[in-house]
Amino acid sequence: GCVLVVSVIEQLAQWHNSTVKAAIERLCDYIPGKYQIMHHMSCCIDREMNADVVCHSLRLCKQDPGQPLCHLYSPPKLHRLCELMHPFTFIFLPLQKSFMGFSSVCAFPLLANLCEKMKYVLRNKLPFEDFDGDKFSTFPTLRGYHWRGRDCNDKNTTVYPGRRPDNWDAKSDSNCNGIWGVDPKDGIPYEEKFCKGAGSKGVVLLGDSAGAHFHIPPEWMTVTQMSAKSFANLPMAFSDELDWPQFSEITGFLNSTIGWTDSLYLRLRKRNRCNHRDLQNISQNGGSSGNLLSLIKSLARNQLLDNPAIVIYATIGNDVCNGERDTLAHMTTPKEMLSNVVQALRYLDLHLPNGSHVILTGLVDGRFLWDNLHDRYHPLGQLNKDVSYSQLYSFLDCLQVSPCSGWLTPNETLRNLTSERALQLSNVLKEIARSEKFANFDIFYMDFPLRQTAEEWRKMGGEPWQLIEPVDGFHPSQIAAALGTGITWQKALQEWPQVLGKENPFNDQIEAIFKDQGGH
């Protein structure tokens, strides 16, 4: 983080031909709120040191005994790093106090309960603002309606998206799909008239950072594009854990500021307007078949009161991706994969309404990443042509925070072995779909459609590297998400038509009522 911030400050000074102090002021003006901690860096950067040297000077970075020196840029040629460090050790004290002050805020009695609630939310992945405790919220972030359908009455625990209508919603909207009341022409409730027999279904994603749609805007660190507008979404992004589930390929529902949004939810909603708001993105950064066993408990589905659901199980990489030095030894084994997934399916069988469906998604072949990005310049390196993705991958691997040390490596043998394990785990999922039977849902398997997505994108004149998030060089981009939705949808239409259900013939009439009620 320090290296990133200092790099941006140095490049801002260069791009605008200004002093470092002016560059820091410019960056502070761009970012919402006051991040005064950056002012402590100014006297270091004036020494014309690169970001690695500055951050070691601040003691925000260190080299442990016996460990390699981690650096993103080429080390200074004329001086050893330790010779450049000692004049700036005094700066560490105010920084240390700032960090300690932040961490001790929760010691205040008035804030202790709030902090505990925040910890509970982060640990259990439940909405921070949920007054009736039904796991749905009227607040967008902090696991609110960006992640699940928006609650339409947060004071009534029996009103939430996805439930079967209470008395056909003649008097009020119990399932938040906007359809309620009685047709004065014949006295039949609208919900009964338009949704009875329509086979309404919600969509649920059990996934990882790809499903949650992890995204760091490249303009946050590309000084030629940087402005106050670039950082307008920063508070929202942080309160959503740098995820953008409202744009994702499974549960996306908003027009995206980072490309077009096409999602399984939007297509299901278009097919049957009675599905409005019935979505849940139960994903987390770093999600794997192992930690999904605890994450799955935040699922909101009542077996007796709610509509069936289409559940997408998609942990596409973290069972083989880890930051361990001996990455192969820490990958999920086929036996562990079998146990984890079957446990998750047994949990779903106890909570999903009868008539639900589960689609198991195979792991990605991550060799695509190195093959298409390693020799390209990262956004941080585009101004001076000095940071490639291979340098970034090596830096993160040295720090032991690589998102996938088995794929983001120049070691071709290791990349191949990682893909071999990923294929083994995908075959476990395929066998589960073939052999396991459950009472309340059927199971299907599909490969992660990266190859088909790349082929479609090439036909449209695109380049493969555009399918990968530019900042982290690891996750699928918004383009890849939108194209993947279409491929998944076509496969479901052709091979599992019962999953999607039939098209509701009353969609146009429902749409007319929405408009008559002012878009309710």
Short mmCIF file of C-alpha atoms in Angstrom, two decimals:
data_model
loop_
_atom_site.label_atom_id
_atom_site.label_comp_id
_atom_site.label_asym_id
_atom_site.label_seq_id
_atom_site.Cartn_x
_atom_site.Cartn_y
_atom_site.Cartn_z
CA GLY A 1 0.00 0.00 0.00
CA CYS A 2 2.79 2.42 0.85
CA VAL A 3 4.64 1.66 -2.39
CA LEU A 4 1.46 2.25 -4.36
CA VAL A 5 0.70 5.62 -2.72
CA VAL A 6 4.26 6.90 -3.03
CA SER A 7 4.40 5.78 -6.67
CA VAL A 8 1.23 7.73 -7.44
CA ILE A 9 2.56 10.85 -5.68
CA GLU A 10 5.85 10.70 -7.56
CA GLN A 11 4.06 10.28 -10.89
CA LEU A 12 1.60 13.10 -10.13
CA ALA A 13 4.54 15.43 -9.49
CA GLN A 14 6.14 14.32 -12.74
CA TRP A 15 2.96 14.53 -14.84
CA HIS A 16 1.96 17.98 -13.58
CA ASN A 17 5.58 19.21 -13.35
CA SER A 18 5.02 20.14 -9.71
CA THR A 19 6.70 19.67 -6.35
CA VAL A 20 6.06 16.56 -4.29
CA LYS A 21 4.19 18.67 -1.73
CA ALA A 22 1.89 20.01 -4.45
CA ALA A 23 1.34 16.46 -5.71
CA ILE A 24 0.34 15.29 -2.23
CA GLU A 25 -2.09 18.20 -1.91
CA ARG A 26 -3.51 17.34 -5.31
CA LEU A 27 -4.04 13.70 -4.32
CA CYS A 28 -5.60 14.73 -1.00
CA ASP A 29 -7.99 16.99 -2.91
CA TYR A 30 -8.97 14.09 -5.14
CA ILE A 31 -9.71 11.67 -2.29
CA PRO A 32 -12.94 12.10 -0.27
CA GLY A 33 -12.31 12.83 3.42
CA LYS A 34 -8.99 13.70 5.01
CA TYR A 35 -6.11 11.26 4.72
CA GLN A 36 -3.52 13.44 6.39
CA ILE A 37 -1.15 10.54 6.99
CA MET A 38 0.25 11.10 3.49
CA HIS A 39 1.72 14.44 4.55
CA HIS A 40 4.33 12.57 6.60
CA MET A 41 5.76 11.15 3.39
CA SER A 42 6.61 14.44 1.68
CA CYS A 43 10.08 15.01 3.15
CA CYS A 44 11.16 11.53 2.15
CA ILE A 45 10.02 11.71 -1.46
CA ASP A 46 11.88 15.00 -1.94
CA ARG A 47 15.10 13.00 -1.60
CA GLU A 48 14.50 11.58 -5.12
CA MET A 49 14.25 8.03 -3.90
CA ASN A 50 11.96 5.48 -5.49
CA ALA A 51 8.85 4.22 -3.71
CA ASP A 52 10.55 1.10 -2.32
CA VAL A 53 13.27 3.16 -0.62
CA VAL A 54 10.76 5.68 0.77
CA CYS A 55 8.57 2.98 2.30
CA HIS A 56 11.52 1.24 3.90
CA SER A 57 12.59 4.63 5.23
CA LEU A 58 9.19 5.03 6.85
CA ARG A 59 9.50 1.52 8.31
CA LEU A 60 6.16 0.66 6.75
CA CYS A 61 8.13 -1.96 4.83
CA LYS A 62 10.86 -4.12 6.29
CA GLN A 63 13.18 -6.95 5.38
CA ASP A 64 13.04 -9.86 7.80
CA PRO A 65 16.28 -11.73 8.54
CA GLY A 66 16.88 -14.43 5.99
CA GLN A 67 14.18 -13.10 3.67
CA PRO A 68 14.74 -11.45 0.27
CA LEU A 69 14.43 -7.68 -0.15
CA CYS A 70 11.03 -7.10 -1.73
CA HIS A 71 10.99 -4.28 -4.26
CA LEU A 72 8.77 -3.25 -7.16
CA TYR A 73 11.30 -0.96 -8.81
CA SER A 74 14.96 -1.51 -9.63
CA PRO A 75 17.09 -0.82 -6.51
CA PRO A 76 19.19 2.41 -6.52
CA LYS A 77 22.50 1.80 -8.24
CA LEU A 78 24.77 4.23 -6.33
CA HIS A 79 23.68 3.64 -2.75
CA ARG A 80 22.72 0.68 -0.69
CA LEU A 81 19.18 0.78 0.69
CA CYS A 82 20.30 0.87 4.34
CA GLU A 83 22.36 4.00 3.71
CA LEU A 84 19.24 5.81 2.52
CA MET A 85 17.04 4.74 5.38
CA HIS A 86 18.54 6.20 8.56
CA PRO A 87 17.77 9.95 8.13
CA PHE A 88 14.03 9.33 8.15
CA THR A 89 13.44 7.04 11.10
CA PHE A 90 11.93 9.94 13.10
CA ILE A 91 8.96 9.95 10.73
CA PHE A 92 7.86 6.53 11.91
CA LEU A 93 6.75 7.81 15.33
CA PRO A 94 3.80 9.97 14.20
CA LEU A 95 2.77 7.29 11.73
CA GLN A 96 2.87 4.66 14.44
CA LYS A 97 0.75 6.86 16.71
CA SER A 98 -1.77 7.37 13.92
CA PHE A 99 -2.17 3.64 13.38
CA MET A 100 -2.31 2.88 17.12
CA GLY A 101 -4.90 5.59 17.63
CA PHE A 102 -7.08 4.10 14.91
CA SER A 103 -6.86 0.58 16.32
CA SER A 104 -7.69 1.71 19.87
CA VAL A 105 -10.87 3.57 18.91
CA CYS A 106 -12.91 0.51 19.87
CA ALA A 107 -11.69 0.86 23.47
CA PHE A 108 -14.08 3.79 24.01
CA PRO A 109 -17.25 2.56 25.79
CA LEU A 110 -19.57 4.47 23.45
CA LEU A 111 -18.01 2.81 20.40
CA ALA A 112 -17.45 -0.67 21.81
CA ASN A 113 -20.88 -1.99 20.80
CA LEU A 114 -20.60 -0.51 17.32
CA CYS A 115 -17.18 -2.09 16.84
CA GLU A 116 -18.48 -5.45 18.00
CA LYS A 117 -21.33 -5.19 15.52
CA MET A 118 -18.89 -4.30 12.74
CA LYS A 119 -16.76 -7.33 13.63
CA TYR A 120 -19.86 -9.54 13.64
CA VAL A 121 -20.92 -8.26 10.22
CA LEU A 122 -17.46 -8.75 8.70
CA ARG A 123 -17.12 -12.19 10.24
CA ASN A 124 -20.58 -13.44 9.29
CA LYS A 125 -21.09 -11.47 6.05
CA LEU A 126 -24.51 -10.17 7.11
CA PRO A 127 -25.97 -6.70 6.42
CA PHE A 128 -24.72 -4.10 8.90
CA GLU A 129 -28.06 -2.25 8.83
CA ASP A 130 -30.85 -4.81 9.19
CA PHE A 131 -33.40 -3.68 11.76
CA ASP A 132 -35.74 -6.68 11.51
CA GLY A 133 -33.04 -9.35 11.27
CA ASP A 134 -34.28 -10.98 8.06
CA LYS A 135 -30.81 -10.69 6.42
CA PHE A 136 -32.02 -8.04 3.96
CA SER A 137 -31.40 -4.30 4.13
CA THR A 138 -32.41 -0.90 2.77
CA PHE A 139 -28.76 0.26 2.94
CA PRO A 140 -26.58 -0.43 -0.13
CA THR A 141 -23.10 -1.32 1.16
CA LEU A 142 -21.68 -3.17 4.19
CA ARG A 143 -23.35 -6.33 2.86
CA GLY A 144 -26.58 -4.42 2.15
CA TYR A 145 -28.65 -4.43 -1.03
CA HIS A 146 -25.63 -4.36 -3.33
CA TRP A 147 -25.29 -7.98 -2.16
CA ARG A 148 -28.93 -9.04 -1.69
CA GLY A 149 -32.28 -7.88 -2.98
CA ARG A 150 -33.36 -4.63 -1.36
CA ASP A 151 -35.74 -5.00 1.59
CA CYS A 152 -38.99 -3.06 1.17
CA ASN A 153 -39.92 -3.08 4.86
CA ASP A 154 -37.00 -3.28 7.28
CA LYS A 155 -39.35 -3.25 10.27
CA ASN A 156 -41.11 -6.50 9.45
CA THR A 157 -39.21 -9.79 9.52
CA THR A 158 -41.84 -11.51 7.35
CA VAL A 159 -41.33 -9.07 4.46
CA TYR A 160 -38.25 -9.69 2.28
CA PRO A 161 -37.28 -10.59 -1.32
CA GLY A 162 -37.80 -14.18 -2.44
CA ARG A 163 -40.67 -15.31 -0.27
CA ARG A 164 -43.93 -16.68 -1.65
CA PRO A 165 -46.60 -13.95 -1.45
CA ASP A 166 -48.69 -13.70 1.69
CA ASN A 167 -52.35 -14.09 0.65
CA TRP A 168 -51.28 -13.18 -2.90
CA ASP A 169 -50.17 -9.78 -1.60
CA ALA A 170 -53.68 -8.40 -1.91
CA LYS A 171 -53.02 -5.70 0.71
CA SER A 172 -49.22 -5.23 0.79
CA ASP A 173 -46.02 -6.33 -0.90
CA SER A 174 -44.61 -9.17 1.21
CA ASN A 175 -41.88 -10.27 -1.24
CA CYS A 176 -40.65 -6.84 -2.41
CA ASN A 177 -41.16 -7.62 -6.11
CA GLY A 178 -43.37 -4.56 -6.56
CA ILE A 179 -46.50 -6.56 -7.41
CA TRP A 180 -49.39 -6.15 -4.96
CA GLY A 181 -52.98 -4.98 -4.69
CA VAL A 182 -56.18 -6.12 -6.38
CA ASP A 183 -57.29 -5.54 -9.97
CA PRO A 184 -60.48 -3.45 -9.62
CA LYS A 185 -61.86 -4.93 -12.85
CA ASP A 186 -62.22 -8.49 -11.56
CA GLY A 187 -61.17 -8.43 -7.88
CA ILE A 188 -58.21 -10.78 -8.48
CA PRO A 189 -54.92 -9.89 -6.76
CA TYR A 190 -52.26 -8.85 -9.27
CA GLU A 191 -49.73 -11.28 -7.80
CA GLU A 192 -52.13 -14.20 -8.29
CA LYS A 193 -53.04 -13.07 -11.80
CA PHE A 194 -49.47 -12.54 -13.01
CA CYS A 195 -47.27 -14.82 -10.90
CA LYS A 196 -49.33 -17.91 -10.07
CA GLY A 197 -47.76 -20.84 -11.89
CA ALA A 198 -44.94 -18.65 -13.26
CA GLY A 199 -42.28 -20.72 -11.50
CA SER A 200 -40.65 -17.76 -9.78
CA LYS A 201 -37.05 -18.42 -8.70
CA GLY A 202 -34.29 -16.45 -7.07
CA VAL A 203 -30.61 -16.59 -7.94
CA VAL A 204 -27.96 -17.19 -5.28
CA LEU A 205 -24.20 -17.12 -5.76
CA LEU A 206 -21.88 -18.99 -3.40
CA GLY A 207 -18.52 -17.74 -4.54
CA ASP A 208 -15.22 -15.95 -4.21
CA SER A 209 -13.78 -12.57 -5.16
CA ALA A 210 -14.47 -13.22 -8.85
CA GLY A 211 -18.18 -13.75 -8.11
CA ALA A 212 -18.24 -10.73 -5.78
CA HIS A 213 -16.53 -8.91 -8.68
CA PHE A 214 -13.38 -7.59 -7.06
CA HIS A 215 -12.30 -4.43 -8.86
CA ILE A 216 -9.81 -1.63 -8.19
CA PRO A 217 -10.41 1.19 -10.70
CA PRO A 218 -7.24 1.65 -12.80
CA GLU A 219 -7.71 5.44 -12.72
CA TRP A 220 -6.90 5.31 -8.99
CA MET A 221 -3.27 4.80 -9.97
CA THR A 222 -3.06 6.08 -13.54
CA VAL A 223 -2.07 9.73 -13.14
CA THR A 224 -2.88 10.64 -16.73
CA GLN A 225 -6.55 9.82 -16.02
CA MET A 226 -6.73 10.85 -12.37
CA SER A 227 -9.20 13.44 -11.06
CA ALA A 228 -11.57 13.99 -8.16
CA LYS A 229 -14.20 12.12 -10.18
CA SER A 230 -11.90 9.07 -10.25
CA PHE A 231 -12.23 8.69 -6.47
CA ALA A 232 -15.91 9.52 -6.11
CA ASN A 233 -16.74 5.84 -5.49
CA LEU A 234 -13.87 5.24 -3.07
CA PRO A 235 -15.93 5.23 0.19
CA MET A 236 -18.52 2.94 -1.38
CA ALA A 237 -15.85 0.62 -2.77
CA PHE A 238 -14.13 0.23 0.62
CA SER A 239 -17.42 -0.41 2.43
CA ASP A 240 -18.09 -3.13 -0.15
CA GLU A 241 -14.66 -4.70 0.47
CA LEU A 242 -13.45 -3.50 -2.98
CA ASP A 243 -16.13 -5.73 -4.50
CA TRP A 244 -18.84 -4.58 -6.92
CA PRO A 245 -21.55 -7.29 -6.66
CA GLN A 246 -24.11 -4.84 -8.09
CA PHE A 247 -22.27 -5.24 -11.44
CA SER A 248 -21.37 -8.95 -11.21
CA GLU A 249 -22.19 -11.62 -13.79
CA ILE A 250 -24.53 -13.53 -11.47
CA THR A 251 -26.29 -10.90 -9.32
CA GLY A 252 -25.54 -7.60 -11.09
CA PHE A 253 -28.54 -5.27 -11.35
CA LEU A 254 -27.22 -1.70 -11.84
CA ASN A 255 -25.90 0.00 -14.95
CA SER A 256 -22.16 -0.25 -14.53
CA THR A 257 -19.65 2.58 -14.51
CA ILE A 258 -16.93 0.07 -15.48
CA GLY A 259 -18.52 -1.54 -18.55
CA TRP A 260 -21.89 -3.00 -19.39
CA THR A 261 -23.76 -5.14 -16.86
CA ASP A 262 -25.25 -8.43 -17.97
CA SER A 263 -26.14 -10.92 -15.29
CA LEU A 264 -28.01 -14.14 -14.68
CA TYR A 265 -30.32 -12.23 -12.33
CA LEU A 266 -31.19 -9.60 -14.95
CA ARG A 267 -31.97 -12.29 -17.50
CA LEU A 268 -34.13 -14.23 -15.03
CA ARG A 269 -35.94 -11.01 -14.13
CA LYS A 270 -36.55 -10.19 -17.79
CA ARG A 271 -37.88 -13.73 -18.30
CA ASN A 272 -40.20 -13.42 -15.31
CA ARG A 273 -40.80 -10.00 -13.72
CA CYS A 274 -42.10 -11.77 -10.61
CA ASN A 275 -38.41 -12.51 -9.82
CA HIS A 276 -37.72 -8.82 -9.14
CA ARG A 277 -35.14 -8.33 -6.31
CA ASP A 278 -34.73 -12.06 -5.62
CA LEU A 279 -30.93 -12.18 -5.57
CA GLN A 280 -28.21 -13.03 -3.07
CA ASN A 281 -24.46 -12.75 -3.57
CA ILE A 282 -22.96 -14.90 -0.81
CA SER A 283 -19.33 -14.44 -1.77
CA GLN A 284 -16.13 -13.29 -0.13
CA ASN A 285 -12.63 -12.39 -1.22
CA GLY A 286 -10.53 -15.51 -0.82
CA GLY A 287 -13.56 -17.82 -0.89
CA SER A 288 -12.72 -21.51 -1.30
CA SER A 289 -14.55 -24.80 -0.86
CA GLY A 290 -13.26 -24.85 2.73
CA ASN A 291 -14.25 -21.43 4.04
CA LEU A 292 -17.50 -21.50 2.06
CA LEU A 293 -18.75 -23.93 4.70
CA SER A 294 -18.99 -21.06 7.18
CA LEU A 295 -19.97 -18.41 4.61
CA ILE A 296 -22.97 -20.47 3.48
CA LYS A 297 -24.63 -19.89 6.84
CA SER A 298 -25.36 -16.29 5.84
CA LEU A 299 -27.74 -17.60 3.15
CA ALA A 300 -31.30 -16.34 3.61
CA ARG A 301 -33.82 -18.94 2.38
CA ASN A 302 -36.81 -20.37 4.24
CA GLN A 303 -37.61 -23.86 3.07
CA LEU A 304 -41.31 -23.53 3.86
CA LEU A 305 -42.09 -19.89 3.00
CA ASP A 306 -39.80 -19.00 0.07
CA ASN A 307 -39.61 -19.64 -3.66
CA PRO A 308 -37.07 -22.15 -5.02
CA ALA A 309 -33.63 -20.85 -5.95
CA ILE A 310 -30.97 -21.33 -8.59
CA VAL A 311 -27.71 -21.62 -6.67
CA ILE A 312 -24.40 -21.10 -8.48
CA TYR A 313 -21.48 -22.68 -6.61
CA ALA A 314 -18.38 -21.02 -8.04
CA THR A 315 -15.06 -21.03 -6.20
CA ILE A 316 -12.98 -20.80 -9.33
CA GLY A 317 -9.43 -20.46 -8.02
CA ASN A 318 -8.75 -20.24 -4.30
CA ASP A 319 -8.56 -23.99 -3.79
CA VAL A 320 -5.29 -23.89 -5.73
CA CYS A 321 -4.30 -20.27 -5.12
CA ASN A 322 -2.47 -19.32 -1.93
CA GLY A 323 0.42 -17.14 -0.84
CA GLU A 324 2.40 -19.99 0.64
CA ARG A 325 6.03 -20.56 -0.29
CA ASP A 326 5.27 -24.25 -0.93
CA THR A 327 2.06 -23.54 -2.77
CA LEU A 328 1.51 -27.07 -4.11
CA ALA A 329 1.52 -28.55 -0.60
CA HIS A 330 -1.21 -26.13 0.51
CA MET A 331 -3.64 -26.68 -2.38
CA THR A 332 -6.95 -28.38 -1.70
CA THR A 333 -6.74 -32.10 -2.47
CA PRO A 334 -9.44 -33.92 -4.46
CA LYS A 335 -10.46 -35.76 -1.28
CA GLU A 336 -10.83 -32.48 0.63
CA MET A 337 -12.75 -30.95 -2.27
CA LEU A 338 -15.21 -33.83 -2.27
CA SER A 339 -15.78 -33.54 1.46
CA ASN A 340 -16.19 -29.73 1.42
CA VAL A 341 -18.62 -29.61 -1.48
CA VAL A 342 -20.78 -32.49 -0.27
CA GLN A 343 -21.03 -30.86 3.17
CA ALA A 344 -22.14 -27.61 1.51
CA LEU A 345 -24.74 -29.44 -0.59
CA ARG A 346 -26.13 -31.21 2.48
CA TYR A 347 -26.53 -27.82 4.15
CA LEU A 348 -28.35 -26.50 1.09
CA ASP A 349 -30.64 -29.53 1.08
CA LEU A 350 -31.80 -28.55 4.57
CA HIS A 351 -32.45 -24.90 3.63
CA LEU A 352 -33.49 -24.64 -0.02
CA PRO A 353 -37.18 -24.99 -0.94
CA ASN A 354 -38.11 -28.03 -3.00
CA GLY A 355 -37.66 -27.53 -6.73
CA SER A 356 -34.38 -25.61 -6.45
CA HIS A 357 -31.33 -26.15 -8.66
CA VAL A 358 -27.58 -26.10 -8.00
CA ILE A 359 -24.98 -25.46 -10.70
CA LEU A 360 -21.39 -26.39 -9.81
CA THR A 361 -18.81 -24.32 -11.70
CA GLY A 362 -15.37 -25.75 -12.44
CA LEU A 363 -12.09 -24.01 -11.66
CA VAL A 364 -10.47 -21.68 -14.15
CA ASP A 365 -7.27 -22.48 -16.05
CA GLY A 366 -5.18 -19.60 -14.73
CA ARG A 367 -2.31 -20.04 -17.19
CA PHE A 368 -4.32 -17.53 -19.22
CA LEU A 369 -3.11 -14.80 -16.84
CA TRP A 370 0.65 -15.11 -17.30
CA ASP A 371 0.33 -15.92 -21.00
CA ASN A 372 -1.58 -12.71 -21.75
CA LEU A 373 -0.24 -10.20 -19.21
CA HIS A 374 3.32 -10.90 -18.06
CA ASP A 375 5.07 -8.66 -20.59
CA ARG A 376 2.52 -5.82 -20.54
CA TYR A 377 2.85 -2.68 -18.43
CA HIS A 378 0.76 -2.38 -15.29
CA PRO A 379 -1.19 0.92 -14.77
CA LEU A 380 1.55 1.99 -12.32
CA GLY A 381 4.17 1.46 -15.00
CA GLN A 382 2.47 3.01 -18.01
CA LEU A 383 3.82 6.55 -17.50
CA ASN A 384 7.50 5.60 -17.34
CA LYS A 385 7.33 2.08 -18.81
CA ASP A 386 8.96 0.73 -15.65
CA VAL A 387 6.51 -1.74 -14.03
CA SER A 388 5.39 -4.83 -15.94
CA TYR A 389 2.94 -7.43 -14.65
CA SER A 390 5.79 -9.92 -14.23
CA GLN A 391 7.49 -7.40 -11.89
CA LEU A 392 4.24 -6.88 -9.99
CA TYR A 393 3.70 -10.64 -9.64
CA SER A 394 7.27 -11.10 -8.34
CA PHE A 395 6.83 -8.23 -5.85
CA LEU A 396 3.59 -9.68 -4.46
CA ASP A 397 5.08 -13.16 -4.32
CA CYS A 398 8.10 -11.85 -2.40
CA LEU A 399 5.73 -10.19 0.09
CA GLN A 400 3.84 -13.51 0.33
CA VAL A 401 0.58 -11.78 -0.60
CA SER A 402 0.31 -13.02 -4.18
CA PRO A 403 -3.31 -13.82 -5.09
CA CYS A 404 -1.98 -16.95 -6.78
CA SER A 405 1.67 -17.88 -6.51
CA GLY A 406 1.04 -21.02 -8.57
CA TRP A 407 -0.13 -19.16 -11.66
CA LEU A 408 1.42 -15.70 -11.35
CA THR A 409 4.98 -16.98 -11.73
CA PRO A 410 7.63 -17.26 -14.45
CA ASN A 411 7.96 -20.94 -13.48
CA GLU A 412 6.12 -22.70 -16.32
CA THR A 413 6.30 -26.08 -14.59
CA LEU A 414 4.57 -24.65 -11.51
CA ARG A 415 1.90 -23.00 -13.66
CA ASN A 416 1.21 -26.33 -15.35
CA LEU A 417 1.07 -28.24 -12.06
CA THR A 418 -1.38 -25.66 -10.64
CA SER A 419 -3.65 -26.08 -13.67
CA GLU A 420 -3.37 -29.85 -13.34
CA ARG A 421 -4.64 -29.68 -9.76
CA ALA A 422 -7.41 -27.25 -10.79
CA LEU A 423 -8.55 -29.77 -13.41
CA GLN A 424 -8.54 -32.57 -10.83
CA LEU A 425 -10.78 -30.50 -8.55
CA SER A 426 -13.10 -29.64 -11.44
CA ASN A 427 -13.43 -33.34 -12.17
CA VAL A 428 -14.47 -33.87 -8.55
CA LEU A 429 -17.28 -31.36 -9.06
CA LYS A 430 -18.27 -33.04 -12.30
CA GLU A 431 -18.48 -36.43 -10.59
CA ILE A 432 -20.54 -34.97 -7.72
CA ALA A 433 -23.04 -33.59 -10.23
CA ARG A 434 -23.21 -36.99 -11.94
CA SER A 435 -23.56 -39.20 -8.88
CA GLU A 436 -24.98 -37.29 -5.90
CA LYS A 437 -28.74 -36.95 -5.36
CA PHE A 438 -30.58 -34.61 -2.98
CA ALA A 439 -34.20 -34.23 -1.99
CA ASN A 440 -34.80 -30.55 -2.69
CA PHE A 441 -32.66 -29.76 -5.73
CA ASP A 442 -30.99 -31.26 -8.77
CA ILE A 443 -27.32 -30.65 -9.63
CA PHE A 444 -25.56 -29.66 -12.84
CA TYR A 445 -21.95 -29.01 -13.74
CA MET A 446 -20.36 -26.52 -16.12
CA ASP A 447 -16.76 -25.61 -16.90
CA PHE A 448 -15.77 -22.02 -16.18
CA PRO A 449 -16.30 -20.46 -19.64
CA LEU A 450 -12.97 -18.60 -19.98
CA ARG A 451 -11.96 -20.19 -23.27
CA GLN A 452 -15.38 -19.54 -24.86
CA THR A 453 -15.33 -15.98 -23.47
CA ALA A 454 -11.93 -15.32 -25.07
CA GLU A 455 -13.16 -16.69 -28.40
CA GLU A 456 -16.25 -14.47 -28.31
CA TRP A 457 -14.16 -11.43 -27.42
CA ARG A 458 -11.72 -12.07 -30.28
CA LYS A 459 -14.65 -12.24 -32.71
CA MET A 460 -15.68 -8.80 -31.44
CA GLY A 461 -12.18 -7.46 -32.17
CA GLY A 462 -10.96 -7.52 -28.56
CA GLU A 463 -7.66 -8.63 -27.05
CA PRO A 464 -7.41 -11.42 -24.44
CA TRP A 465 -5.67 -9.19 -21.85
CA GLN A 466 -8.79 -7.00 -21.73
CA LEU A 467 -10.63 -9.88 -20.04
CA ILE A 468 -8.48 -9.48 -16.92
CA GLU A 469 -8.71 -6.77 -14.25
CA PRO A 470 -5.90 -4.31 -15.06
CA VAL A 471 -4.88 -3.41 -11.48
CA ASP A 472 -4.61 -6.82 -9.82
CA GLY A 473 -3.88 -8.72 -13.05
CA PHE A 474 -5.83 -11.68 -11.71
CA HIS A 475 -9.62 -11.36 -11.66
CA PRO A 476 -12.05 -11.45 -14.61
CA SER A 477 -12.85 -7.96 -15.87
CA GLN A 478 -16.31 -6.47 -16.38
CA ILE A 479 -16.09 -7.43 -20.06
CA ALA A 480 -15.34 -11.05 -19.17
CA ALA A 481 -18.22 -11.09 -16.68
CA ALA A 482 -20.75 -9.80 -19.19
CA LEU A 483 -19.64 -12.21 -21.93
CA GLY A 484 -19.57 -15.11 -19.47
CA THR A 485 -23.19 -14.44 -18.55
CA GLY A 486 -24.31 -14.93 -22.13
CA ILE A 487 -22.39 -18.19 -22.45
CA THR A 488 -23.81 -19.53 -19.16
CA TRP A 489 -27.33 -18.52 -20.19
CA GLN A 490 -27.12 -20.25 -23.56
CA LYS A 491 -25.83 -23.45 -21.96
CA ALA A 492 -28.68 -23.40 -19.45
CA LEU A 493 -31.27 -22.80 -22.19
CA GLN A 494 -29.94 -25.68 -24.28
CA GLU A 495 -29.06 -28.26 -21.64
CA TRP A 496 -31.09 -27.41 -18.52
CA PRO A 497 -34.25 -25.56 -19.65
CA GLN A 498 -36.05 -26.60 -16.45
CA VAL A 499 -33.57 -24.54 -14.44
CA LEU A 500 -34.58 -21.23 -15.99
CA GLY A 501 -38.30 -22.01 -16.13
CA LYS A 502 -40.75 -20.81 -18.74
CA GLU A 503 -41.14 -17.20 -19.79
CA ASN A 504 -43.92 -15.33 -17.99
CA PRO A 505 -46.53 -14.24 -20.59
CA PHE A 506 -47.66 -11.35 -18.38
CA ASN A 507 -44.36 -9.46 -18.30
CA ASP A 508 -45.65 -6.56 -20.41
CA GLN A 509 -48.67 -6.09 -18.14
CA ILE A 510 -46.48 -6.23 -15.04
CA GLU A 511 -44.20 -3.60 -16.57
CA ALA A 512 -47.22 -1.37 -17.23
CA ILE A 513 -48.25 -1.63 -13.57
CA PHE A 514 -44.72 -0.73 -12.49
CA LYS A 515 -44.98 2.44 -14.54
CA ASP A 516 -48.49 3.26 -13.30
CA GLN A 517 -47.25 3.00 -9.71
CA GLY A 518 -44.35 5.35 -10.38
CA GLY A 519 -41.75 2.62 -10.81
CA HIS A 520 -42.59 0.80 -7.55
#
